[in-house]
Amino acid sequence: KTTIAFVADNPGKWLFHCHMLEHAAAGMSSWFEVV
């Protein structure tokens, strides 16, 4: 579990990911939505 604090002032669907392909393939890639 990870907690990240940031200012979410741009609504929409966003991709949170790692640029290392091995990490992304292992699941370090996810979508989140700012409403």
PDB file of C-alpha atoms in Angstrom:
ATOM      1  CA  LYS A   1       0.000   0.000   0.000  1.00  0.00           C
ATOM      2  CA  THR A   2       1.263   3.459  -0.911  1.00  0.00           C
ATOM      3  CA  THR A   3      -0.083   6.888  -0.031  1.00  0.00           C
ATOM      4  CA  ILE A   4       0.776   9.857  -2.245  1.00  0.00           C
ATOM      5  CA  ALA A   5      -0.199  13.469  -1.552  1.00  0.00           C
ATOM      6  CA  PHE A   6      -0.608  15.885  -4.462  1.00  0.00           C
ATOM      7  CA  VAL A   7      -2.811  18.757  -5.634  1.00  0.00           C
ATOM      8  CA  ALA A   8      -5.545  17.242  -7.824  1.00  0.00           C
ATOM      9  CA  ASP A   9      -6.781  20.327  -9.668  1.00  0.00           C
ATOM     10  CA  ASN A  10      -7.006  18.971 -13.222  1.00  0.00           C
ATOM     11  CA  PRO A  11     -10.115  16.763 -13.649  1.00  0.00           C
ATOM     12  CA  GLY A  12      -9.955  13.690 -15.811  1.00  0.00           C
ATOM     13  CA  LYS A  13      -8.571  10.165 -16.006  1.00  0.00           C
ATOM     14  CA  TRP A  14      -4.819   9.917 -15.478  1.00  0.00           C
ATOM     15  CA  LEU A  15      -2.225   7.175 -15.791  1.00  0.00           C
ATOM     16  CA  PHE A  16       0.133   6.648 -12.861  1.00  0.00           C
ATOM     17  CA  HIS A  17       3.060   4.529 -14.019  1.00  0.00           C
ATOM     18  CA  CYS A  18       6.739   3.712 -13.915  1.00  0.00           C
ATOM     19  CA  HIS A  19       8.877   4.282 -17.013  1.00  0.00           C
ATOM     20  CA  MET A  20      10.879   1.100 -16.389  1.00  0.00           C
ATOM     21  CA  LEU A  21       9.196  -1.509 -18.606  1.00  0.00           C
ATOM     22  CA  GLU A  22       9.858  -4.359 -16.185  1.00  0.00           C
ATOM     23  CA  HIS A  23       8.100  -2.460 -13.407  1.00  0.00           C
ATOM     24  CA  ALA A  24       5.123  -1.497 -15.583  1.00  0.00           C
ATOM     25  CA  ALA A  25       4.774  -5.117 -16.746  1.00  0.00           C
ATOM     26  CA  ALA A  26       4.842  -6.261 -13.107  1.00  0.00           C
ATOM     27  CA  GLY A  27       1.853  -4.057 -12.263  1.00  0.00           C
ATOM     28  CA  MET A  28       3.395  -0.685 -11.439  1.00  0.00           C
ATOM     29  CA  SER A  29       0.866   1.033 -13.662  1.00  0.00           C
ATOM     30  CA  SER A  30      -2.618   2.211 -12.715  1.00  0.00           C
ATOM     31  CA  TRP A  31      -5.354   4.671 -13.659  1.00  0.00           C
ATOM     32  CA  PHE A  32      -6.905   7.197 -11.300  1.00  0.00           C
ATOM     33  CA  GLU A  33      -9.652   9.744 -11.806  1.00  0.00           C
ATOM     34  CA  VAL A  34      -9.809  13.323 -10.538  1.00  0.00           C
ATOM     35  CA  VAL A  35     -13.399  14.545 -10.251  1.00  0.00           C
TER      36      VAL A  35
END
